[in-house]
């Protein structure tokens, strides 16, 4: 790290410790959260990055009077090492050695550990409080944030326009969605439902926004009374012309900053308040308890209802995935032509150029609005960093001898996409073909799985990993995440991974399946498709594919593939060509025809023809 950057971080930490001293704090918890506990946040809320220099999408730091410990997951271990000076910031694995465990080991008797109660959810606070108590320390909620007090050039809060999401895309009116929530509240005996997740609120009210990059939803809070009255806390100045006239008459709009004050008024003694303990500010739970009311800590019913897509939403997702696949086909033909040609004349394609190219092809597709996340375009050893971002000025070249990985998605009028493909151009690093074959087998194993109702994601994770485990390989990220309907590319609550996630997979849910393997300093491999969960005729559940992008067959070790795997891949490619071919340019169509040939019939002719 340049000395100037290190000096800046050191000065910030010195200033922050000065604030901590004035507040009589021995430690401060700095999560990468905003008041909505989401993965993607506005520049205004990048407090973790401001303090540590780490810019990944997940992590937490604990700052004490003499050290900083940063916790990230396996996706970001390399990035954290590159961005954070080791003499200022210690690094740890958030799952292998959780911050609350470290806190119990490190805190001293009498320590006061501060946290912003609008940034941490109740379950996090409970874990930290229990760990602090083990050491004789205490947790202290703060009014205001010490980081904000030293961040003199902190960006302004976001101000994205809020627009209506038409019923032709949403499929169900806000009033009908409310009816289902009121039934759940009655079953739970709840007087109030509090939801602070922007995607939940956008889905419920059939609106979309633009406060955070890639996430078409406004930042807001919402309270629903058992009477049916709804209270939306949002900046009204963001509304497009006429939006307020389209809202149901049971919704009252309040300034966002009045959220806690109005909630106090609505929370009577003895009231029961339904709220999510993982995705709501701890300040809400503290307020409810202070009002002598009872917090009902449960997964938000909005989260569950949003995850199970209705018929219109599923139709929209299928349609936008076809459009997205056309962009991928145009990109694949361009990439596999230009990488060898331009490398031969000393003008190689760069990672950032490829990132911009897939975006340009998407912009030509019907209904495209924006990327759904920052594209991960990475060659060679950079692909071993799961969430690598290419530098526009100095991004690495994509060379024939170095495999390339692209993880990219789009926001369309009718839905959200996300896919990953790995490409090679001839010479393969040692072990690449073996690992690539196992990653494909892992994708196939889970994509073809049939499973009974009541199955949860963690129960089927090992089925996907087994082809890699058989070789002594693994990947340090989840196998699958939920995806929104023109909402968040990473949607709760459904997911597939090693960690226990007590949420049943049900028809209408949409998830990714994305196994991978990463050889540090050499290459990274990931294959990702999206699937909807469907009920089969016999009542079992199965995955139905949404993603129609060719899977490169050249690196596959065919003698390791079973008959069923080959048949599935051939059938998949036949369907790719059928679904996408007629929408492509002549060049991309010719490329598709060759790369989608049955696996025993490879042909390089498209390279000469394009």
XYZ file of C-alpha atoms in Angstrom:
610
model
C 0.000 0.000 0.000
C 1.339 3.486 -0.820
C 2.623 5.312 2.237
C 0.194 8.180 1.659
C -2.775 5.804 1.836
C -1.419 4.192 4.977
C -0.899 7.608 6.577
C -4.491 8.595 5.786
C -5.836 5.465 7.483
C -3.571 5.992 10.480
C -4.824 9.568 10.878
C -8.428 8.395 10.665
C -7.874 5.759 13.321
C -6.186 8.303 15.574
C -9.166 10.660 15.189
C -11.637 7.830 15.787
C -9.847 6.797 18.961
C -10.096 10.384 20.094
C -13.883 10.201 19.695
C -13.946 6.876 21.512
C -12.003 8.385 24.394
C -14.470 11.272 24.673
C -17.295 8.736 24.849
C -15.364 6.649 27.377
C -15.334 3.640 25.041
C -12.691 0.937 25.124
C -13.806 -0.553 21.810
C -16.123 0.253 18.923
C -17.876 -2.153 16.553
C -17.844 -0.902 12.938
C -19.995 -3.084 10.655
C -20.404 -2.698 6.911
C -24.097 -1.972 7.339
C -26.443 0.925 6.908
C -29.697 1.300 8.832
C -31.230 -1.404 6.635
C -28.558 -4.088 7.204
C -28.192 -4.686 3.463
C -25.268 -5.976 1.435
C -25.152 -2.992 -0.902
C -24.913 0.442 0.663
C -24.560 4.045 -0.475
C -21.184 5.865 -0.303
C -22.638 7.799 2.656
C -22.618 4.580 4.691
C -19.206 3.146 3.754
C -17.915 3.553 7.301
C -15.985 0.288 7.356
C -14.139 1.283 4.198
C -13.415 4.748 5.578
C -11.874 3.323 8.748
C -9.988 0.308 7.351
C -9.600 0.823 3.592
C -11.462 -2.448 2.919
C -14.095 -2.022 0.193
C -15.671 -5.498 0.017
C -19.413 -6.013 0.432
C -19.293 -7.848 3.778
C -17.223 -7.484 6.909
C -16.951 -5.968 10.368
C -14.141 -4.351 12.339
C -13.622 -3.949 16.050
C -11.501 -0.919 16.946
C -9.897 -0.820 20.389
C -7.573 1.732 21.921
C -4.496 0.035 20.471
C -5.545 -2.325 17.657
C -8.054 -3.001 14.875
C -9.315 -6.479 13.977
C -11.088 -6.822 10.605
C -13.267 -9.874 9.944
C -14.130 -10.961 6.383
C -15.224 -14.193 4.738
C -13.300 -16.321 2.264
C -14.350 -14.227 -0.724
C -12.346 -11.294 0.557
C -9.247 -12.654 2.278
C -6.942 -11.637 -0.585
C -8.666 -8.284 -1.076
C -8.414 -7.438 2.621
C -4.727 -8.316 2.624
C -4.134 -6.042 -0.360
C -6.165 -3.102 0.919
C -5.412 -3.033 4.648
C -1.888 -2.334 6.015
C -0.942 -5.247 8.260
C 0.782 -3.037 10.844
C -2.455 -1.090 11.396
C -5.158 -3.715 10.886
C -5.217 -7.382 11.869
C -7.327 -9.667 9.705
C -9.464 -12.669 10.599
C -11.998 -15.070 9.047
C -15.518 -14.128 10.087
C -16.764 -17.741 10.180
C -13.667 -19.638 11.316
C -12.980 -17.182 14.150
C -16.115 -15.024 14.578
C -15.779 -11.508 15.961
C -17.840 -12.320 19.040
C -15.431 -15.162 19.886
C -12.467 -12.838 19.435
C -14.214 -10.261 21.609
C -14.669 -12.760 24.446
C -10.954 -13.610 24.207
C -9.719 -10.035 23.958
C -12.015 -7.765 25.982
C -10.936 -6.919 29.499
C -12.971 -6.667 32.664
C -14.764 -3.325 32.798
C -14.476 -2.558 29.094
C -17.285 -0.551 27.505
C -17.866 -1.545 23.874
C -19.865 0.895 21.769
C -22.082 0.286 18.753
C -24.469 2.311 16.617
C -27.879 0.829 17.411
C -29.195 1.780 13.949
C -26.513 -0.319 12.230
C -26.442 -3.606 14.148
C -29.410 -6.014 14.148
C -30.654 -7.539 17.430
C -29.138 -10.989 16.892
C -25.696 -9.461 16.349
C -26.094 -7.350 19.478
C -27.114 -10.405 21.498
C -24.031 -12.353 20.404
C -21.696 -9.446 21.120
C -23.326 -8.753 24.478
C -22.983 -12.389 25.554
C -19.323 -12.436 24.519
C -18.594 -9.156 26.261
C -20.239 -10.432 29.442
C -17.919 -13.463 29.439
C -15.015 -11.070 29.762
C -16.714 -8.809 32.301
C -17.284 -6.113 29.668
C -20.499 -4.395 28.583
C -22.086 -3.320 25.303
C -23.213 0.288 24.955
C -25.699 1.522 22.312
C -24.773 4.915 20.951
C -26.783 7.888 19.788
C -25.067 8.954 16.606
C -21.979 7.384 15.094
C -18.377 8.254 16.056
C -17.177 7.548 12.508
C -19.546 10.176 11.130
C -18.127 12.748 13.536
C -14.620 12.425 12.087
C -15.673 11.930 8.448
C -15.500 15.547 7.397
C -16.150 14.910 3.693
C -18.751 12.180 4.162
C -20.949 11.911 1.029
C -24.528 13.087 1.285
C -27.349 10.624 1.848
C -28.615 9.127 -1.435
C -31.373 10.825 -3.407
C -32.619 8.410 -6.078
C -35.986 8.920 -7.763
C -38.826 6.644 -6.627
C -41.210 5.389 -9.294
C -44.222 3.103 -9.507
C -43.673 -0.542 -10.482
C -46.564 -1.370 -12.837
C -48.990 -4.153 -12.028
C -48.213 -5.700 -15.427
C -44.750 -6.512 -14.034
C -45.587 -6.937 -10.329
C -48.506 -9.299 -10.841
C -50.161 -8.573 -7.460
C -51.372 -5.237 -6.059
C -50.030 -3.733 -2.844
C -53.460 -4.100 -1.263
C -53.588 -7.820 -2.024
C -50.068 -8.242 -0.651
C -51.142 -6.441 2.522
C -54.002 -8.902 2.954
C -51.567 -11.787 3.274
C -49.486 -9.883 5.806
C -52.522 -9.061 7.947
C -53.377 -12.757 8.063
C -49.878 -13.543 9.295
C -50.062 -10.782 11.898
C -53.330 -12.190 13.176
C -51.827 -15.672 13.411
C -48.852 -14.297 15.358
C -50.984 -12.055 17.572
C -49.004 -9.026 16.396
C -50.265 -5.468 16.775
C -47.561 -3.999 14.569
C -45.289 -5.249 11.801
C -42.038 -3.316 11.340
C -39.990 -3.828 8.174
C -36.798 -1.910 7.462
C -35.528 -3.832 4.421
C -35.708 -1.639 1.296
C -36.337 -4.536 -1.095
C -39.185 -5.851 1.069
C -40.842 -2.438 1.176
C -40.361 -1.838 -2.554
C -41.903 -5.240 -3.309
C -44.830 -4.686 -0.938
C -45.713 -1.208 -2.208
C -44.913 -1.923 -5.882
C -42.357 0.853 -6.174
C -38.745 0.976 -7.296
C -35.958 3.474 -6.593
C -32.299 4.249 -7.075
C -30.623 5.085 -3.768
C -27.935 2.422 -3.996
C -26.032 1.373 -7.097
C -27.380 -1.758 -8.821
C -30.310 -2.022 -6.395
C -33.520 -0.490 -7.789
C -35.208 0.261 -4.479
C -35.574 3.305 -2.209
C -34.194 3.404 1.305
C -37.153 3.575 3.645
C -38.884 2.105 6.708
C -42.401 0.688 7.007
C -44.884 -0.031 9.789
C -48.164 -1.914 9.332
C -50.844 -1.794 12.021
C -53.211 -4.723 12.573
C -56.018 -2.370 11.533
C -54.495 -2.297 8.050
C -53.065 1.223 8.279
C -49.608 1.459 6.748
C -46.912 4.020 7.498
C -44.136 4.553 4.962
C -41.103 6.523 6.158
C -39.357 7.927 3.114
C -38.190 11.191 1.583
C -41.260 12.368 -0.340
C -39.089 14.693 -2.435
C -37.738 11.629 -4.239
C -41.170 10.745 -5.684
C -41.646 10.912 -9.413
C -44.511 13.159 -10.481
C -47.833 11.488 -9.724
C -46.443 8.610 -7.612
C -48.276 9.599 -4.432
C -51.588 9.527 -6.300
C -50.980 5.876 -7.225
C -50.411 4.721 -3.645
C -53.300 2.958 -1.870
C -55.260 5.127 0.526
C -54.234 2.963 3.503
C -50.620 4.188 3.215
C -49.570 7.339 5.064
C -46.238 8.832 4.016
C -43.953 10.238 6.737
C -40.502 11.850 6.614
C -37.892 9.136 6.989
C -36.263 10.770 9.994
C -39.521 10.502 12.010
C -39.493 6.685 11.917
C -38.564 6.044 15.556
C -40.689 8.912 16.878
C -43.847 7.670 15.127
C -43.095 4.097 16.135
C -43.019 5.218 19.780
C -46.484 6.720 19.324
C -47.839 3.529 17.750
C -46.281 1.129 20.262
C -48.542 0.949 23.281
C -47.697 -0.836 26.525
C -48.175 -4.577 26.077
C -48.270 -4.365 22.276
C -46.644 -7.128 20.272
C -44.335 -5.937 17.512
C -43.265 -8.342 14.761
C -39.759 -7.609 13.446
C -36.817 -9.448 11.919
C -33.923 -9.985 14.382
C -31.353 -10.281 11.585
C -32.535 -7.463 9.320
C -33.713 -4.581 11.491
C -31.856 -2.016 13.601
C -31.357 -2.966 17.231
C -32.651 0.529 18.008
C -36.154 -0.675 17.117
C -36.015 -3.568 19.578
C -34.636 -1.260 22.288
C -37.463 1.195 21.638
C -40.121 -1.530 21.822
C -38.767 -2.797 25.118
C -38.578 0.730 26.548
C -42.259 1.152 25.657
C -42.982 -1.988 27.719
C -44.093 -3.763 24.575
C -43.030 -7.192 23.349
C -40.771 -7.675 20.318
C -41.681 -10.779 18.287
C -38.371 -11.669 16.697
C -39.133 -13.666 13.563
C -38.168 -13.677 9.917
C -40.205 -10.949 8.257
C -43.316 -12.361 6.569
C -42.642 -9.889 3.751
C -39.300 -11.606 3.135
C -40.974 -15.008 2.814
C -43.800 -13.823 0.572
C -41.427 -11.876 -1.676
C -39.177 -14.910 -2.115
C -41.982 -17.053 -3.540
C -42.438 -15.450 -6.948
C -45.906 -15.200 -8.464
C -46.706 -16.267 -12.023
C -46.149 -12.812 -13.511
C -42.799 -12.407 -11.764
C -41.613 -15.821 -12.976
C -42.688 -15.073 -16.535
C -40.774 -11.802 -16.364
C -37.664 -13.515 -15.040
C -37.764 -16.114 -17.802
C -38.124 -13.400 -20.427
C -35.259 -11.212 -19.189
C -32.961 -14.213 -18.948
C -33.457 -14.841 -22.661
C -32.527 -11.227 -23.390
C -29.521 -11.497 -21.111
C -28.411 -14.729 -22.787
C -28.312 -12.944 -26.140
C -25.915 -10.387 -24.665
C -23.759 -13.221 -23.319
C -23.726 -14.924 -26.735
C -22.625 -11.717 -28.439
C -19.962 -11.322 -25.760
C -18.739 -14.927 -26.038
C -18.258 -14.637 -29.793
C -16.459 -11.312 -29.368
C -14.240 -12.560 -26.537
C -13.124 -15.836 -28.069
C -12.280 -14.047 -31.305
C -10.534 -10.953 -29.994
C -8.463 -12.421 -27.151
C -6.177 -14.530 -29.390
C -6.228 -12.099 -32.318
C -5.319 -9.025 -30.309
C -2.780 -10.808 -28.144
C -0.984 -11.867 -31.332
C -0.488 -8.232 -32.375
C 0.483 -6.949 -28.924
C -2.809 -5.175 -28.157
C -4.519 -7.553 -25.702
C -8.077 -7.204 -24.475
C -8.104 -5.919 -20.890
C -10.334 -7.029 -18.031
C -12.023 -3.644 -17.874
C -12.566 -3.538 -21.633
C -14.321 -6.908 -21.407
C -16.446 -5.604 -18.529
C -17.513 -2.641 -20.642
C -18.156 -4.908 -23.626
C -20.692 -7.135 -21.866
C -22.422 -3.955 -20.672
C -22.563 -2.593 -24.227
C -24.195 -5.798 -25.460
C -26.733 -5.646 -22.623
C -27.636 -2.076 -23.497
C -28.841 -3.355 -26.869
C -31.320 -5.742 -25.238
C -34.999 -4.979 -24.743
C -35.900 -3.844 -21.236
C -32.337 -3.487 -19.952
C -31.953 -0.859 -17.227
C -28.602 -1.319 -15.475
C -26.110 -3.842 -14.174
C -27.321 -5.830 -11.155
C -23.886 -5.633 -9.490
C -20.372 -4.524 -10.389
C -19.216 -7.010 -13.003
C -16.407 -9.319 -11.891
C -14.095 -9.482 -14.913
C -10.829 -11.196 -14.044
C -7.986 -12.985 -15.784
C -5.370 -15.396 -14.478
C -4.589 -15.045 -10.776
C -7.087 -12.206 -10.358
C -9.884 -14.752 -10.879
C -8.817 -16.432 -7.638
C -10.333 -13.421 -5.829
C -14.058 -14.129 -5.797
C -15.158 -10.474 -5.768
C -12.342 -8.879 -7.735
C -13.019 -5.559 -9.457
C -10.955 -4.499 -12.472
C -9.217 -1.125 -12.287
C -10.260 0.985 -15.302
C -6.750 2.427 -15.595
C -4.499 -0.568 -15.012
C -6.609 -3.712 -15.425
C -4.777 -6.878 -16.415
C -4.661 -8.188 -19.987
C -6.638 -11.284 -20.979
C -4.094 -13.542 -22.632
C -4.554 -16.904 -24.389
C -2.454 -18.693 -21.770
C -4.493 -17.306 -18.848
C -8.088 -18.452 -18.208
C -10.669 -15.728 -17.736
C -13.765 -15.511 -15.498
C -16.800 -13.252 -15.941
C -19.502 -12.924 -13.271
C -22.107 -10.427 -14.448
C -25.803 -9.623 -14.322
C -28.432 -7.111 -15.330
C -31.520 -5.334 -14.070
C -34.324 -5.491 -16.630
C -37.864 -4.166 -16.573
C -39.119 -7.677 -15.878
C -36.451 -9.085 -13.583
C -32.874 -9.522 -12.427
C -30.120 -11.740 -13.851
C -26.806 -13.110 -12.589
C -24.491 -15.636 -14.264
C -20.844 -16.690 -14.314
C -18.777 -18.352 -16.999
C -15.140 -19.370 -17.162
C -13.261 -19.191 -20.453
C -9.926 -20.591 -21.622
C -8.223 -19.997 -24.945
C -5.819 -22.880 -25.483
C -2.973 -23.465 -23.041
C -4.274 -24.427 -19.585
C -2.491 -24.082 -16.231
C -1.673 -27.281 -14.384
C -4.768 -28.735 -12.754
C -7.191 -26.406 -14.525
C -8.955 -29.022 -16.686
C -9.319 -31.373 -13.716
C -10.832 -28.638 -11.556
C -13.008 -27.234 -14.367
C -14.467 -30.691 -14.999
C -15.266 -31.084 -11.303
C -16.928 -27.662 -11.175
C -19.144 -28.608 -14.121
C -19.982 -31.916 -12.452
C -20.887 -30.027 -9.283
C -23.257 -27.760 -11.213
C -24.838 -30.747 -12.919
C -25.216 -32.693 -9.667
C -27.343 -30.022 -8.025
C -29.129 -28.794 -11.142
C -30.550 -32.287 -11.718
C -31.408 -33.015 -8.098
C -34.951 -33.959 -7.102
C -35.746 -33.420 -3.442
C -38.759 -33.684 -1.089
C -40.779 -30.799 0.248
C -39.333 -29.453 3.473
C -35.763 -29.579 2.183
C -33.525 -26.689 3.190
C -30.517 -25.316 1.365
C -27.817 -26.501 3.753
C -29.139 -30.058 3.454
C -28.241 -30.268 -0.249
C -25.053 -28.212 -0.306
C -22.755 -31.242 -0.059
C -24.363 -32.817 -3.132
C -22.963 -29.957 -5.166
C -19.555 -29.992 -3.502
C -18.943 -33.741 -3.706
C -17.284 -33.796 -7.181
C -14.773 -31.281 -5.824
C -14.416 -33.000 -2.473
C -13.622 -36.243 -4.275
C -10.502 -34.478 -5.587
C -9.633 -32.839 -2.272
C -10.906 -29.450 -3.508
C -13.497 -26.995 -2.179
C -14.638 -23.362 -2.413
C -15.008 -20.849 0.404
C -18.335 -19.292 -0.531
C -21.961 -20.317 -0.656
C -23.325 -22.592 -3.351
C -26.442 -20.567 -4.086
C -28.296 -17.377 -3.189
C -31.786 -16.093 -3.802
C -32.398 -13.444 -6.418
C -34.995 -10.699 -6.559
C -37.513 -9.663 -9.166
C -35.975 -6.393 -10.345
C -34.708 -6.063 -6.817
C -31.577 -7.283 -5.031
C -29.302 -9.698 -6.878
C -28.734 -11.370 -3.489
C -32.132 -11.953 -1.920
C -33.076 -13.421 1.446
C -34.035 -15.854 2.859
C -33.345 -18.789 0.513
C -29.769 -19.890 0.027
C -27.627 -22.999 -0.360
C -24.428 -23.317 1.655
C -22.636 -25.061 4.490
C -24.152 -22.854 7.159
C -27.512 -23.913 8.544
C -30.345 -21.889 6.999
C -33.704 -23.061 8.398
C -35.782 -21.968 5.394
C -37.646 -24.523 3.275
C -37.129 -24.364 -0.472
C -40.576 -23.942 -2.013
C -41.968 -23.592 -5.548
C -41.506 -20.088 -6.912
C -38.204 -19.435 -5.198
C -35.326 -18.540 -7.507
C -31.733 -19.390 -6.613
C -28.297 -19.546 -8.138
C -26.169 -22.670 -8.274
C -22.543 -21.560 -8.520
C -19.781 -23.982 -7.545
C -16.194 -22.946 -8.135
C -12.544 -23.554 -7.445
C -9.799 -20.977 -6.896
C -6.058 -21.568 -7.160
C -4.398 -18.562 -5.531
C -2.136 -16.654 -7.885
C -3.032 -18.797 -10.883
C -6.718 -19.030 -11.829
C -10.305 -19.124 -10.672
C -13.218 -21.174 -11.993
C -16.923 -20.639 -11.389
C -20.020 -21.730 -13.297
C -23.305 -20.117 -12.278
C -26.850 -20.542 -13.524
C -30.111 -19.376 -11.979
C -32.953 -21.811 -11.361
C -36.549 -21.639 -10.197
C -37.864 -24.237 -7.785
C -40.751 -26.206 -9.280
C -43.010 -28.994 -8.086
C -42.785 -32.192 -10.115
C -45.786 -34.389 -10.923
C -45.056 -36.742 -8.028
C -44.915 -33.917 -5.480
C -41.136 -33.788 -5.222
C -39.330 -30.535 -6.006
C -36.782 -29.858 -8.730
C -34.773 -27.049 -10.261
C -35.856 -25.538 -13.576
C -33.147 -23.655 -15.466
C -33.439 -19.936 -16.238
C -29.943 -19.243 -17.623
C -29.219 -20.016 -21.288
C -25.505 -19.337 -21.768
C -23.097 -21.860 -23.343
C -20.770 -23.724 -20.995
C -17.311 -24.020 -22.531
C -16.626 -27.681 -23.296
C -12.992 -27.554 -24.472
C -11.445 -27.794 -20.957
C -13.669 -30.722 -19.919
C -11.914 -34.057 -19.381
C -14.403 -36.200 -21.220
C -13.155 -39.494 -19.832
C -14.212 -38.232 -16.383
C -17.767 -37.402 -17.484
C -20.613 -39.845 -17.024
C -23.215 -40.626 -19.667
C -25.880 -38.626 -17.790
C -23.610 -35.579 -17.514
C -22.840 -35.599 -21.241
C -26.521 -36.068 -22.137
C -27.527 -33.190 -19.855
C -24.900 -30.857 -21.312
C -25.842 -31.723 -24.903
C -29.532 -31.169 -24.161
C -28.744 -27.898 -22.386
C -26.773 -26.586 -25.346
C -29.481 -27.628 -27.794
C -31.949 -25.591 -25.728
C -29.540 -22.636 -25.549
C -29.366 -22.540 -29.329
C -33.142 -22.891 -29.619
C -33.938 -20.174 -27.072
C -31.264 -17.655 -28.074
C -30.043 -18.266 -31.613
C -32.731 -16.425 -33.570
C -32.229 -13.266 -31.476
C -28.469 -13.053 -32.092
C -26.424 -11.317 -34.769
C -25.194 -13.516 -37.591
C -21.717 -13.711 -36.064
C -22.982 -14.673 -32.607
C -25.426 -17.188 -34.096
C -22.624 -18.914 -35.982
C -20.555 -18.968 -32.806
C -23.486 -20.486 -30.892
C -23.964 -23.193 -33.494
C -20.402 -24.368 -32.998
C -20.027 -24.065 -29.239
C -23.424 -25.704 -28.693
C -22.571 -28.787 -30.766
C -22.844 -32.150 -28.963
C -19.796 -32.635 -26.789
C -18.306 -35.273 -29.088
C -18.423 -32.971 -32.094
C -16.228 -29.919 -31.379
C -15.575 -27.480 -34.176
C -13.273 -24.459 -34.299
C -14.622 -23.226 -37.635
C -16.404 -20.216 -36.195
C -13.051 -18.604 -35.420
C -12.252 -18.381 -39.099
C -15.766 -17.372 -40.070
C -16.294 -14.548 -37.581
